[in-house]
Coordinates of C-alpha atoms in Angstrom, one line a residue:
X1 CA 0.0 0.0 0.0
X2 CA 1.6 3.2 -0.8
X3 CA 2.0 6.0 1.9
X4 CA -0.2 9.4 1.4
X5 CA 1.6 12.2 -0.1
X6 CA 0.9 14.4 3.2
X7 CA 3.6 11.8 4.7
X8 CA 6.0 12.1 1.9
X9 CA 6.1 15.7 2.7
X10 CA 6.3 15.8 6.5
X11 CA 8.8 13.1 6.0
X12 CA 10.8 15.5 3.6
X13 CA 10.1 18.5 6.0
X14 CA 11.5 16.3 9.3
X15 CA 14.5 15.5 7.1
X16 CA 15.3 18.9 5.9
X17 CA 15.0 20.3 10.1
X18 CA 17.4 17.2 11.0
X19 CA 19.8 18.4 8.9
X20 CA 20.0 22.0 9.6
X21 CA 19.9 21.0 13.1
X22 CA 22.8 18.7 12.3
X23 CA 24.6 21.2 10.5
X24 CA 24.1 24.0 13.0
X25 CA 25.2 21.6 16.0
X26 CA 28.4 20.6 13.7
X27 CA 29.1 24.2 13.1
X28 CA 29.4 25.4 16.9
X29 CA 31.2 22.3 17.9
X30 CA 33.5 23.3 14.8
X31 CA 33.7 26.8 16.3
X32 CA 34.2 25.7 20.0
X33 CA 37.4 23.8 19.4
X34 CA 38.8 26.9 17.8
X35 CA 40.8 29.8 19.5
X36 CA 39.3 32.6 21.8
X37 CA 40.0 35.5 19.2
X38 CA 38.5 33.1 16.2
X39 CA 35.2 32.5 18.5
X40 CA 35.2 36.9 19.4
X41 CA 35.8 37.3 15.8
X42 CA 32.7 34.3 14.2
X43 CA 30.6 35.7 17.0
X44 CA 30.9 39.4 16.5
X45 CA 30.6 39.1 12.7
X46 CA 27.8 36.8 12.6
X47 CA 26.3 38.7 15.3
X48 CA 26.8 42.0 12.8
X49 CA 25.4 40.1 9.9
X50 CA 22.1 39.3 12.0
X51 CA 21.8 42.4 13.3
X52 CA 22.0 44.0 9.8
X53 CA 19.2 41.4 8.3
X54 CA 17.3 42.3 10.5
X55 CA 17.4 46.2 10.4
X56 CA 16.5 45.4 7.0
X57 CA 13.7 43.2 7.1
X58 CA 12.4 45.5 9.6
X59 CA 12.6 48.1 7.2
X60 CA 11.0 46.4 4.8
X61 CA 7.9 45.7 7.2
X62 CA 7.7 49.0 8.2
X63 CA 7.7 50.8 4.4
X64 CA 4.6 47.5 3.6
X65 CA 3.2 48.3 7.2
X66 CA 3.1 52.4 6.9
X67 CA 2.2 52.0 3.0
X68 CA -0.7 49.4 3.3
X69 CA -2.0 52.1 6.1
X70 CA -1.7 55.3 3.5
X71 CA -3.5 52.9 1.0
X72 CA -6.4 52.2 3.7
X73 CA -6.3 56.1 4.4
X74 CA -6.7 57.5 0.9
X75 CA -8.8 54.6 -0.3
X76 CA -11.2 55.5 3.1
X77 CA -10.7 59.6 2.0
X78 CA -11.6 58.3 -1.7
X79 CA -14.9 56.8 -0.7
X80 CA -14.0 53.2 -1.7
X81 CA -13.9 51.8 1.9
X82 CA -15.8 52.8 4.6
X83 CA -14.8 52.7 7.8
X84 CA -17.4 51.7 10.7
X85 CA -16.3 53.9 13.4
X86 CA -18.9 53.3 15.6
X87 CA -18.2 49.5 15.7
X88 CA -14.4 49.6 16.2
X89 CA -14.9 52.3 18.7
X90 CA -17.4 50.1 20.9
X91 CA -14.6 46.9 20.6
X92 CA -12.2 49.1 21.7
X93 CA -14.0 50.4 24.9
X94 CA -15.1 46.9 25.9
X95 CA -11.1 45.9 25.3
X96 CA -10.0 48.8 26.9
X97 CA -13.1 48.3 30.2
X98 CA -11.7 44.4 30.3
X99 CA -8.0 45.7 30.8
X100 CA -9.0 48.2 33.2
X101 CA -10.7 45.9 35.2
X102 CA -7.8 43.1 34.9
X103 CA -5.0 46.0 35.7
X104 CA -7.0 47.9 39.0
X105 CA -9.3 45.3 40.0
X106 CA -12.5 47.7 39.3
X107 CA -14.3 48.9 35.9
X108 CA -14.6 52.6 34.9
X109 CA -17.4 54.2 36.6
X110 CA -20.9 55.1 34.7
X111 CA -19.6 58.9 34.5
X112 CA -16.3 57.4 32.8
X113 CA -18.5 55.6 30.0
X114 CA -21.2 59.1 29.4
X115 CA -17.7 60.7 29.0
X116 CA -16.9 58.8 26.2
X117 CA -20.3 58.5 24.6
X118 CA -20.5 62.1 24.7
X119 CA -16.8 62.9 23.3
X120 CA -17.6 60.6 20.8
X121 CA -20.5 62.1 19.5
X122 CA -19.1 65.6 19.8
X123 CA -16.6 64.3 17.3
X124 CA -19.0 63.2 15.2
X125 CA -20.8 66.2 14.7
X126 CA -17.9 68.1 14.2
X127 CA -16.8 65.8 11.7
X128 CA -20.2 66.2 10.0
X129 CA -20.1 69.8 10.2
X130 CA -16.7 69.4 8.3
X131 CA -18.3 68.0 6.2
X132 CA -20.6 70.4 5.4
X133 CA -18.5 73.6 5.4
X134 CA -16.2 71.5 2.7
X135 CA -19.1 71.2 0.5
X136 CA -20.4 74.6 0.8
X137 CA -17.2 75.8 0.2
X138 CA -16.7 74.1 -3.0
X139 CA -19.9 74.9 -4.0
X140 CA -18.6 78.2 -3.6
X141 CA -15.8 78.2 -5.6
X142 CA -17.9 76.4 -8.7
X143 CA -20.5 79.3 -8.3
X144 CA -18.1 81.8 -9.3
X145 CA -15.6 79.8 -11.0
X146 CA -12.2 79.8 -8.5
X147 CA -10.9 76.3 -9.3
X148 CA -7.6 76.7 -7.8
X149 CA -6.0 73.7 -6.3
X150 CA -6.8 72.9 -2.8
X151 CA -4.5 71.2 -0.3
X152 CA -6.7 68.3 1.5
X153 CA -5.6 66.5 4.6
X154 CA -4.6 63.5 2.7
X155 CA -2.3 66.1 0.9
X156 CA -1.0 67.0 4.1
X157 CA -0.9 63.4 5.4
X158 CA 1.3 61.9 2.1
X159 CA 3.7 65.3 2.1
X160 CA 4.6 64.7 6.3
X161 CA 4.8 60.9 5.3
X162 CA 7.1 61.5 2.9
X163 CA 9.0 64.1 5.1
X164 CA 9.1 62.1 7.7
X165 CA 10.3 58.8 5.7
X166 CA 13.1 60.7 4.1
X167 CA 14.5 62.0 7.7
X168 CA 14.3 58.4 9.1
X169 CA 16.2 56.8 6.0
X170 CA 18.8 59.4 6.2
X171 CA 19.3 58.9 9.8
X172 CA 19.2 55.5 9.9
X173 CA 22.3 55.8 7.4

């Protein structure tokens, strides 16, 4: 009877950790019958060399991290997502209550949670008043014909982005 071809592979994958583990054990017991100044030196540079990789891969996360957010933020500024505020903002309370309650022992008062309800509608408002001023204003401006480019927060956002990503690239030199 022949064997399934999910053992073939986890028998292929149990071979191939064997042997790195083989070859990394032979490596250090290579290095520890060495010198003391041939050990500083293998340690320090593969040490450096680890180090560096990971600088970079970190990098790399970071730029796919930061960009994948910008997408999310112009795409949400666009109008092709749509963000449920509300929702988040309620799993964040009950997430933030539950730590609260873990960390001191007692959950926020009632006054605590109005506070929040009210802040949070107050930004609403504001945001739809935002709103509204924006498209009165560019109604405005098509009324009597001043179609002069306009700087909008994603503007703003993407410009400090980009500030900000050049200083960090040229410090991190």
């Amino acid at each position: 009877m022949a064997k399934p071809k999910s053992d073939d592979a986890s028998e292929e994958a149990k071979k191939i950790v064997d042997d790195a583990k083989n070859f990394i054990e032979k490596a250090i017991a290579d290095i520890g019958k060495t010198s003391a100044t041939k050990q500083l030196i293998l340690g320090t540079a593969s040490g450096w060399i680890t180090g560096f990789i990971t600088m970079k891969i970190g990098k790399i996360a970071a730029v796919g991290i930061g960009g994948g957010v910008i997408l999310l933020h112009i795409a949400s500024q666009k109008g092709y997502v749509d963000i449920n505020w509300d929702k988040i903002n309620k799993k964040v309370d009950k997430i933030t209550d539950k730590i609260e309650k873990e960390a001191t022992g007692k959950s926020p008062d009632w006054f605590e949670k109005v506070e929040r309800f009210v802040d949070r509608k107050l930004d609403k408002a504001e945001d739809l008043l935002k709103k509204k001023e924006y498209k009165a204003k560019r109604w405005y401006n098509n009324f009597i014909g001043d179609e002069q480019y306009r700087a909008t927060e994603s503007h703003v956002f993407l410009a400090s982005f980009m500030a900000g990503m050049a200083v960090g690239l040229i410090c991190g030199k």
